[in-house]
Short mmCIF file of C-alpha atoms in Angstrom, two decimals:
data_model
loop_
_atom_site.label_atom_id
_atom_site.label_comp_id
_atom_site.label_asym_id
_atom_site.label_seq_id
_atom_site.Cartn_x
_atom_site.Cartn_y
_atom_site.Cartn_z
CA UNK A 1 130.41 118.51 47.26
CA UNK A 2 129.53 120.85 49.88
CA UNK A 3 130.73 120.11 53.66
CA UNK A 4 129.47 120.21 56.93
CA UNK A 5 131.48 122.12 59.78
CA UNK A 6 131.11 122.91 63.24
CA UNK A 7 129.13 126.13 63.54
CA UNK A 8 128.41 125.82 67.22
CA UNK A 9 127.29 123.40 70.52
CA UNK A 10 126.70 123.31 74.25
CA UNK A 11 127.66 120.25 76.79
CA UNK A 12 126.20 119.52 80.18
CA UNK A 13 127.85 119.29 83.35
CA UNK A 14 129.00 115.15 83.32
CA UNK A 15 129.10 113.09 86.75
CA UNK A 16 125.86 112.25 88.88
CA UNK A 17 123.56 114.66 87.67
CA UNK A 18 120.10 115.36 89.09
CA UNK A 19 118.33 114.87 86.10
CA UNK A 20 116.64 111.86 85.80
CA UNK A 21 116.84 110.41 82.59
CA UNK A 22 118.20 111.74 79.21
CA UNK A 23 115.36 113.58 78.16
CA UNK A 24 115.80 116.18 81.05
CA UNK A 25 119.37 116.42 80.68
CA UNK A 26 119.04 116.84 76.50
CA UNK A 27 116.14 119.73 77.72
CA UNK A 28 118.73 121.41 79.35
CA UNK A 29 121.83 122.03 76.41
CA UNK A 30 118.98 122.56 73.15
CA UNK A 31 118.23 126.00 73.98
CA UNK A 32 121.61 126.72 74.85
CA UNK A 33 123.13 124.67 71.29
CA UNK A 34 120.90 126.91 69.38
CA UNK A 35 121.98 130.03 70.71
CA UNK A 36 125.34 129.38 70.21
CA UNK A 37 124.96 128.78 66.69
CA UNK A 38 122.96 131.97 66.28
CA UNK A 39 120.22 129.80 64.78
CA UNK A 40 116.73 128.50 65.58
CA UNK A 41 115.08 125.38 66.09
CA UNK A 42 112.75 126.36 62.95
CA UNK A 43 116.35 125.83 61.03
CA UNK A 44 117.07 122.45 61.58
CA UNK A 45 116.88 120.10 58.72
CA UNK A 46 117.65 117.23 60.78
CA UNK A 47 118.62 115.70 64.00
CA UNK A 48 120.72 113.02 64.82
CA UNK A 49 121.02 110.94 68.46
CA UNK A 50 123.57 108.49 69.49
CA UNK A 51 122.46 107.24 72.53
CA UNK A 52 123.86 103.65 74.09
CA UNK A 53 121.17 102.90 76.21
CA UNK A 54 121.22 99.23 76.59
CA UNK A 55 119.58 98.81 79.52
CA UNK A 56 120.34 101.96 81.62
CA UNK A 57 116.86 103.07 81.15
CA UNK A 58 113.56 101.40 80.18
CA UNK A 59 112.75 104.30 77.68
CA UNK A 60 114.11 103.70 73.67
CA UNK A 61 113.49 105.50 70.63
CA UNK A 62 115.16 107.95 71.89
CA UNK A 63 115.56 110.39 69.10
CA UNK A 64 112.06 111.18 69.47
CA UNK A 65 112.85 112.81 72.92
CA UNK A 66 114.67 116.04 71.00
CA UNK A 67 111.46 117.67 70.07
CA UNK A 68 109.78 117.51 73.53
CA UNK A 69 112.03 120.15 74.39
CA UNK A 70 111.20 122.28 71.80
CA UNK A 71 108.09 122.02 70.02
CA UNK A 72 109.34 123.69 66.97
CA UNK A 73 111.22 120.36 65.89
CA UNK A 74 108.31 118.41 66.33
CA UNK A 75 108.46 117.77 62.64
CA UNK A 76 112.04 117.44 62.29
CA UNK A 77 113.09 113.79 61.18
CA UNK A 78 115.24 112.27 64.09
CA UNK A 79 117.36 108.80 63.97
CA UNK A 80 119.27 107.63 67.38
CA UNK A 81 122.26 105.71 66.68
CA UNK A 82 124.37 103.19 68.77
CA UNK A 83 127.89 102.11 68.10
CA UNK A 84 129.22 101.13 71.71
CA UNK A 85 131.29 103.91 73.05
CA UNK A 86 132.04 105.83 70.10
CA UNK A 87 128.37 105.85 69.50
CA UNK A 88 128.59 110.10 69.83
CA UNK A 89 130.63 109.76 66.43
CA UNK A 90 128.87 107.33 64.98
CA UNK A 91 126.07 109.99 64.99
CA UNK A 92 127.90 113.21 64.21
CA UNK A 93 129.58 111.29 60.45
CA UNK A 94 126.08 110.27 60.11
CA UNK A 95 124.98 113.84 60.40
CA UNK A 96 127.78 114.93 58.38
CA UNK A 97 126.59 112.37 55.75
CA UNK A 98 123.04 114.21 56.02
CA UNK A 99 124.53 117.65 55.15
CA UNK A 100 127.13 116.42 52.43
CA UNK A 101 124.50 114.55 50.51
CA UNK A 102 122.75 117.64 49.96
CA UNK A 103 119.52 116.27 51.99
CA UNK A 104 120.04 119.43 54.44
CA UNK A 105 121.70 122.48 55.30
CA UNK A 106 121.44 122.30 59.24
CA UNK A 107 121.62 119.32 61.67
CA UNK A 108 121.85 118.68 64.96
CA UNK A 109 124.04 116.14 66.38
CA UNK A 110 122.65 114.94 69.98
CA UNK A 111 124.82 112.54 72.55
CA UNK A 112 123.36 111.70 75.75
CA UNK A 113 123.76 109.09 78.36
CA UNK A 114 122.06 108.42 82.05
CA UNK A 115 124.64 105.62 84.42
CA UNK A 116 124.65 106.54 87.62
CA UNK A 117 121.07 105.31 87.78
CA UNK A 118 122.42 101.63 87.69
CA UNK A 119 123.63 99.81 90.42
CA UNK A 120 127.36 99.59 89.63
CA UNK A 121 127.41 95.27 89.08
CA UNK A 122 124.64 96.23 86.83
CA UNK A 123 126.57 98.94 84.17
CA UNK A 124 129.43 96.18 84.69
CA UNK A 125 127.22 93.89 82.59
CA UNK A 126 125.57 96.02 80.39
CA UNK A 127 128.55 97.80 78.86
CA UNK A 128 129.40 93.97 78.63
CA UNK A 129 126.89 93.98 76.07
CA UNK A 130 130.03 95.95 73.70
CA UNK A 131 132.12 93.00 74.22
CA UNK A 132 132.20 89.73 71.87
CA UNK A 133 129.60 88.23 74.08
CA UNK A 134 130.04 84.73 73.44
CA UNK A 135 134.38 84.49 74.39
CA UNK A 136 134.19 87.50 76.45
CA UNK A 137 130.73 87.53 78.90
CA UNK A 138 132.43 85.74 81.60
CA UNK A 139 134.82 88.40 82.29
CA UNK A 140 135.14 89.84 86.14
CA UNK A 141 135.02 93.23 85.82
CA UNK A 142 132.75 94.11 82.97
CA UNK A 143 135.93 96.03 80.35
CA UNK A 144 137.36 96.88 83.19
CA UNK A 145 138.08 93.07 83.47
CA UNK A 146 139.10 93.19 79.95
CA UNK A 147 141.44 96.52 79.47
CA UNK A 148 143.06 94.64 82.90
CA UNK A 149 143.54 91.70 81.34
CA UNK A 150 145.20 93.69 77.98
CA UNK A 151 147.28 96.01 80.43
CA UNK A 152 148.28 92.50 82.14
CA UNK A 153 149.35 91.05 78.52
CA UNK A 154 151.69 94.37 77.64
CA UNK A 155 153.21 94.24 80.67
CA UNK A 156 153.95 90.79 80.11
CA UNK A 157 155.62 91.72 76.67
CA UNK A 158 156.81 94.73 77.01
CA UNK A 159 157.15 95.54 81.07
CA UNK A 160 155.68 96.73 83.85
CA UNK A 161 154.47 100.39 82.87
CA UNK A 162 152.21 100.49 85.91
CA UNK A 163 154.38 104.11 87.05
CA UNK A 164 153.65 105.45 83.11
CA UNK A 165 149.88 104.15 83.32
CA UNK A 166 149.84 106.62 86.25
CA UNK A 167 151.53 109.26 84.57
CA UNK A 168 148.87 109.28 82.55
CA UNK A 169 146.32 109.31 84.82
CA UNK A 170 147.78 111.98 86.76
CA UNK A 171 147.97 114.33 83.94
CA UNK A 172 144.68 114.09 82.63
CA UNK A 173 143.63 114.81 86.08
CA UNK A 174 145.70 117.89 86.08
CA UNK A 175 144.25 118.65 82.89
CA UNK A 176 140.33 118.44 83.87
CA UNK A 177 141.08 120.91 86.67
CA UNK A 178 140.92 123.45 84.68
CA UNK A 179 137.41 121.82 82.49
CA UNK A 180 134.05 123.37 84.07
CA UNK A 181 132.34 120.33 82.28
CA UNK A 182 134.14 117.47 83.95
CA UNK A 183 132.78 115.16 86.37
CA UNK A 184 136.24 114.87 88.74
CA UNK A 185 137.93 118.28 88.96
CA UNK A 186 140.89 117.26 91.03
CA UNK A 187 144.48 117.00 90.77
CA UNK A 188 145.37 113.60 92.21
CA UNK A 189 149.15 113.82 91.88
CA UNK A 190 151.47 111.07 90.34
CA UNK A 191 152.24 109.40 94.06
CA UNK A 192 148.63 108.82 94.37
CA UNK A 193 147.87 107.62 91.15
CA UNK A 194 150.53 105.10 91.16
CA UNK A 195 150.16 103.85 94.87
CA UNK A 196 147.17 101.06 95.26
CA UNK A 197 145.29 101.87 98.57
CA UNK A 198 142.36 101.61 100.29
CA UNK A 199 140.98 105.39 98.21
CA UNK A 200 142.98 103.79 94.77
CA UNK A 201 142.98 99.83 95.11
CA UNK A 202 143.20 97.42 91.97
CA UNK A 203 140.05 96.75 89.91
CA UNK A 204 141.11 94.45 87.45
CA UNK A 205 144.84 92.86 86.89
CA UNK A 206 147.23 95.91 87.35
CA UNK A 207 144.64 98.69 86.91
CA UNK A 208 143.76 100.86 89.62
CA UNK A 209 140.76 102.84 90.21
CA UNK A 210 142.42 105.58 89.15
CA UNK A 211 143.61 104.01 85.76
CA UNK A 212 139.54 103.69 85.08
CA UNK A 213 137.50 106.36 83.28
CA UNK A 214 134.15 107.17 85.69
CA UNK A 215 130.53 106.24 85.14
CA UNK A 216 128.80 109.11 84.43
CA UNK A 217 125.55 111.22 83.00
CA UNK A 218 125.58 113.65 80.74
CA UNK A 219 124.70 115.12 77.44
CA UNK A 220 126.51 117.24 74.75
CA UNK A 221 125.32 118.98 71.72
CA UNK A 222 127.02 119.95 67.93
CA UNK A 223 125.41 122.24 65.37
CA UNK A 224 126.50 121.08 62.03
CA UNK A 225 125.80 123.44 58.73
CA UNK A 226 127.20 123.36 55.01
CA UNK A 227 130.09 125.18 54.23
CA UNK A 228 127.73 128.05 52.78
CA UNK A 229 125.17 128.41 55.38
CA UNK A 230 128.50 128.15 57.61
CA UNK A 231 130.28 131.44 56.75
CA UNK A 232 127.15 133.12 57.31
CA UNK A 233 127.37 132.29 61.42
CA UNK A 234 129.48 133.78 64.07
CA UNK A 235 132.11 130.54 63.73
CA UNK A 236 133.34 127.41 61.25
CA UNK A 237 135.28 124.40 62.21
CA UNK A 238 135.77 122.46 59.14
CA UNK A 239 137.13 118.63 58.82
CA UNK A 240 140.36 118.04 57.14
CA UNK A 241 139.63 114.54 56.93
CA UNK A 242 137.58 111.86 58.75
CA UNK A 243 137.96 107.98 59.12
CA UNK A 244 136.15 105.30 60.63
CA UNK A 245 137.58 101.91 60.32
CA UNK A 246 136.00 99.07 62.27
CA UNK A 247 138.15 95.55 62.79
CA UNK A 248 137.08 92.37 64.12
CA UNK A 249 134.63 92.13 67.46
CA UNK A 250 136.23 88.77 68.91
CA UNK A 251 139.59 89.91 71.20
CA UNK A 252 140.71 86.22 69.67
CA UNK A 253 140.62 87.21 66.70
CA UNK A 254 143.35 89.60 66.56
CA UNK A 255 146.57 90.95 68.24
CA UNK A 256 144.63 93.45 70.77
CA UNK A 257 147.55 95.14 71.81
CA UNK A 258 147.68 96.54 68.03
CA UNK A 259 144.80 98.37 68.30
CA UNK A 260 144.82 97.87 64.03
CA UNK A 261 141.98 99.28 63.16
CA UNK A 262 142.84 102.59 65.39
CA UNK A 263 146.17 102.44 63.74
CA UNK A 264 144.71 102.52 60.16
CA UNK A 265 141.73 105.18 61.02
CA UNK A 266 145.08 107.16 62.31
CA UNK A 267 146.68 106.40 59.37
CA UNK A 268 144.19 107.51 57.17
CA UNK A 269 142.59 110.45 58.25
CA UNK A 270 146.37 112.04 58.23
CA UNK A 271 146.70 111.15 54.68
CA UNK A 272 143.41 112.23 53.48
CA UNK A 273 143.93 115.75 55.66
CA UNK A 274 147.57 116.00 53.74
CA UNK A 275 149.16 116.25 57.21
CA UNK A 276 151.49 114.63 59.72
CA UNK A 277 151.10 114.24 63.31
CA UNK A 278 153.50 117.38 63.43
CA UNK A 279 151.07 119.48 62.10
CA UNK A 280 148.76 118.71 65.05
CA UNK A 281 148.57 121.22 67.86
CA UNK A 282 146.27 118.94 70.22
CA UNK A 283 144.53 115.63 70.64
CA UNK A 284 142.01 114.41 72.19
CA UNK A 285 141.75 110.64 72.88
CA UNK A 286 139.64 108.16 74.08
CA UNK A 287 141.51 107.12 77.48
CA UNK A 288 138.58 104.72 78.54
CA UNK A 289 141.30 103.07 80.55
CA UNK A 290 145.33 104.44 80.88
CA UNK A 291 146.20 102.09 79.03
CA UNK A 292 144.14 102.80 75.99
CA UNK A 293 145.47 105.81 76.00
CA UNK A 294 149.02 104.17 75.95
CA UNK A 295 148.20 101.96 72.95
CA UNK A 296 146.65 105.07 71.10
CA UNK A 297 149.98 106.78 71.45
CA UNK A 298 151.47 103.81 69.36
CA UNK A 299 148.74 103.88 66.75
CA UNK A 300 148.77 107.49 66.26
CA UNK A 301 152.66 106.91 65.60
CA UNK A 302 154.23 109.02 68.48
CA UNK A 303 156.06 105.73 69.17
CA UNK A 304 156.41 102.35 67.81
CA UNK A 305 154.88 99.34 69.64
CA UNK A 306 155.75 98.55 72.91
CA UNK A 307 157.01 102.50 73.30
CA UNK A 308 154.18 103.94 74.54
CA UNK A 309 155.58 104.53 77.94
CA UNK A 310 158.22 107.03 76.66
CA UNK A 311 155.77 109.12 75.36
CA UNK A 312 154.23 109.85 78.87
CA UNK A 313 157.55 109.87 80.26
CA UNK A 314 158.96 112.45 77.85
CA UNK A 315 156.30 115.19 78.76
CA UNK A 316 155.22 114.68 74.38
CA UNK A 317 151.14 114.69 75.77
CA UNK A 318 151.57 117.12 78.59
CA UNK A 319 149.75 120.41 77.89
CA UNK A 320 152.55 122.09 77.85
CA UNK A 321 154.49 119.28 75.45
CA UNK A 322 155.15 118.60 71.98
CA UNK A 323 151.25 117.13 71.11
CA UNK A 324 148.97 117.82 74.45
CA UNK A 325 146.84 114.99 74.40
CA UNK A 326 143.78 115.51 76.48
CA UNK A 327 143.86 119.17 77.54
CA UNK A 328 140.07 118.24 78.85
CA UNK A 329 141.10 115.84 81.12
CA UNK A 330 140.06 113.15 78.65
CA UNK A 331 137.46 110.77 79.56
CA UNK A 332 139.37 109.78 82.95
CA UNK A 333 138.83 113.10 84.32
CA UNK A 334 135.75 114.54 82.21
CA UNK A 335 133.96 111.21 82.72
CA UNK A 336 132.33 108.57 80.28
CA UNK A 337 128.15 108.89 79.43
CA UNK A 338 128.67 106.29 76.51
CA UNK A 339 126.45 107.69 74.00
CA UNK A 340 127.68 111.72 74.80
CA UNK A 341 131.26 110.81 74.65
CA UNK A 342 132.13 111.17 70.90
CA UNK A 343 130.07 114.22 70.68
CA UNK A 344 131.82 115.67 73.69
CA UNK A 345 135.67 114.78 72.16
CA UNK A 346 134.39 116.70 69.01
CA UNK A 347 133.29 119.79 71.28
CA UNK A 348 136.21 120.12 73.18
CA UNK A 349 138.54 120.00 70.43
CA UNK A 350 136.36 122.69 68.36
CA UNK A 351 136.72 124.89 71.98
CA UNK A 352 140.15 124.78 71.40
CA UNK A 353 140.09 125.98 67.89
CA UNK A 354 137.52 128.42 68.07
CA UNK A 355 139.49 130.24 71.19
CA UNK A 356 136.67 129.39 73.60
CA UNK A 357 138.36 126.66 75.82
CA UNK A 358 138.93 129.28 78.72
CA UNK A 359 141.42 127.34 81.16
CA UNK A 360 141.68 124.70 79.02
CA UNK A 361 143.66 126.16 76.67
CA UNK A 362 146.12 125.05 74.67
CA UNK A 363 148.14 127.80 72.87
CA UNK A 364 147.70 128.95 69.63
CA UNK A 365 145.58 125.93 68.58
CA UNK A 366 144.93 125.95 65.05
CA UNK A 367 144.37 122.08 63.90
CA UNK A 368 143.32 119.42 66.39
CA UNK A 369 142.65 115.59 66.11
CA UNK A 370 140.02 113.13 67.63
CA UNK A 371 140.02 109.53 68.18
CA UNK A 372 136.53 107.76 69.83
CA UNK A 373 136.60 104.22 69.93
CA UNK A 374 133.63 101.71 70.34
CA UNK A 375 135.16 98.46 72.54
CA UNK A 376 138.19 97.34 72.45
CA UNK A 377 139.38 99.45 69.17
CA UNK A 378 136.59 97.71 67.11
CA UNK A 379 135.12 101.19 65.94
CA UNK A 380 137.47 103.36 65.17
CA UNK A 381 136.71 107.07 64.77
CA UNK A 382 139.21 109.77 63.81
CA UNK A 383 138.84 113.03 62.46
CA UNK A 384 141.31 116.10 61.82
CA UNK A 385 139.30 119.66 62.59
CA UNK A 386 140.88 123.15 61.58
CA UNK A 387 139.19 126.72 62.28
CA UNK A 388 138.42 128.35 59.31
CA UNK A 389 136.37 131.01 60.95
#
């Protein structure tokens, strides 16, 4: 069966953009997608959207929006997907599913998102929408309210880790310094971080403003081809392995400080990519909130449950540690457009492979791993890339 690699994207500028809905800010990364793939729009076999939507704009059906900025995919069948915030993934396997099923040879994998639009109560509510409406509506805070109330419920079992939450959140802020893409280039310092004030007060439970990931805009672009059509272009990032595994929508349901389903997608995509965490040289994660990024760090198995905090402590995720985590400043420093998000992960990390990360560099990167979620580790996304041109 053939496969589908990375051959080449482009990603917008995230934060408050001045384009003024997702069409505009898709127009502006095509042209640029294309060229970096050395391809043309007459190529493209199919496209593939994930955009979340839900109520920040009045305008659906959005895959149709692709060929308005190019009139040579006017033909080109389109699908938009949604799968919460790992919706970007949801439409790159999708694509990936195109390609390996023999259907295509070149696809484009689109992730776009327009917040800043909302009023802020509003996105609150809609993002909401992710949650298991019927136990979990009624939470202050929108999933701010509910990563609080899981950061309040490990502390309660395991300690206060407010100082290693911050840790956290001072590093990827380090780290998106140095990312020309991110929406908050600025290097906040640990003291900061970890001291509540009037610029950093609590939003929900223990978490700070600075333990939140930012509403932003933003889009973000992957050309996909087969392995043949592949080694024909100027670059190939190939997939070891890739997982999703979902687990139950209701927070009741389940232990949530597990995160099960992340653990098993973990657990999975290493054994299908015959590798160990060892063999990573980079990660990037979905640190929606500091303290997902904590849990991740147990169900990626650099530390058994209720460990987390060493990890952060120990320097392991620093750029300069054992497994950087984040060189891009993760989504706390890069920002959040729901449906660009998983699309973005997958472009930094093939960046890093393909020696084009600039200051974001993490040495000699050879093999890097993703992890997008879609609420509260319900869809579970991870995939292991590797360069092989």
């Amino acid at each position: 069966m053939t496969r589908a690699q990375i051959v080449g994207w482009s990603h917008s500028q995230f934060g408050k953009a001045e384009a003024p809905d997702t069409e505009s800010l898709i127009a502006g990364i095509l042209g640029p997608a294309l060229e970096h793939a050395g391809i043309g729009a007459e190529d493209v076999d199919g496209i593939f959207v994930g955009v979340f939507n839900a109520g920040f704009s009045r305008q659906d059906f959005q895959a149709a929006l692709v060929a308005l900025a190019d009139e040579r995919l006017r033909y080109t069948p389109a699908i938009r997907y949604e799968n919460a915030c790992s919706t970007g993934s949801a439409a790159l396997y999708g694509a990936m599913d195109f390609i390996e099923s023999g259907r295509g040879r070149i696809a484009l994998v689109v992730g776009a998102e327009k917040m800043t639009a909302t009023p802020t109560a509003q996105v609150g509510d809609i993002l909401l929408g992710a949650s298991y409406v019927k136990e979990e509506a009624e939470v202050q805070g929108g999933f701010a309210g509910l990563f609080g109330q899981i950061a309040q419920s490990y502390f309660q079992r395991y300690g206060d880790q407010s100082d290693a939450l911050a840790m956290i959140a001072a590093k990827n802020h380090a780290n998106g310094v140095h990312n020309p893409y991110a929406h908050m280039r600025k290097d906040f310092g640990f003291d900061f971080c970890n001291t509540p004030s009037d610029k950093n007060p609590h939003v929900a439970g223990p978490l700070r403003r600075t333990d939140c990931s930012l509403v932003s805009d933003g889009a973000a672009i992957l050309v996909l081809a087969d392995a043949e059509t592949a080694q024909t272009l100027n670059r190939a990032i190939a997939f070891r392995s890739r997982v999703q595994a979902n687990d139950f929508l209701p927070m009741s349901r389940r232990d949530v400080l597990e995160f099960a389903g992340a653990r098993r997608a973990w657990s999975q995509a290493l054994e299908q990519a015959g590798l160990s965490l060892d063999d990573l040289n980079l990660v990037e994660t979905h640190d929606c909130f500091t303290v997902a990024e904590m849990l991740e760090y147990e169900a990626m198995g650099l530390a058994e449950r209720g460990q987390g905090h060493r990890v952060i402590r120990e320097g392991i995720t620093a750029k300069d540690g054992k497994l950087p985590v984040n060189a891009s400043g993760g989504l706390k420093s890069k920002g959040h457009p729901i449906g660009a998000t998983g699309v973005s992960m997958h472009v930094m990390a093939a960046m890093q492979l393909a020696g084009e990360a600039g200051d974001m560099a993490v040495k000699d990167a050879r093999i890097a791993g993703v992890f997008n979620m879609g609420g509260v580790a319900v869809a579970n996304y991870c995939s292991i890339l590797e360069r092989v041109k």
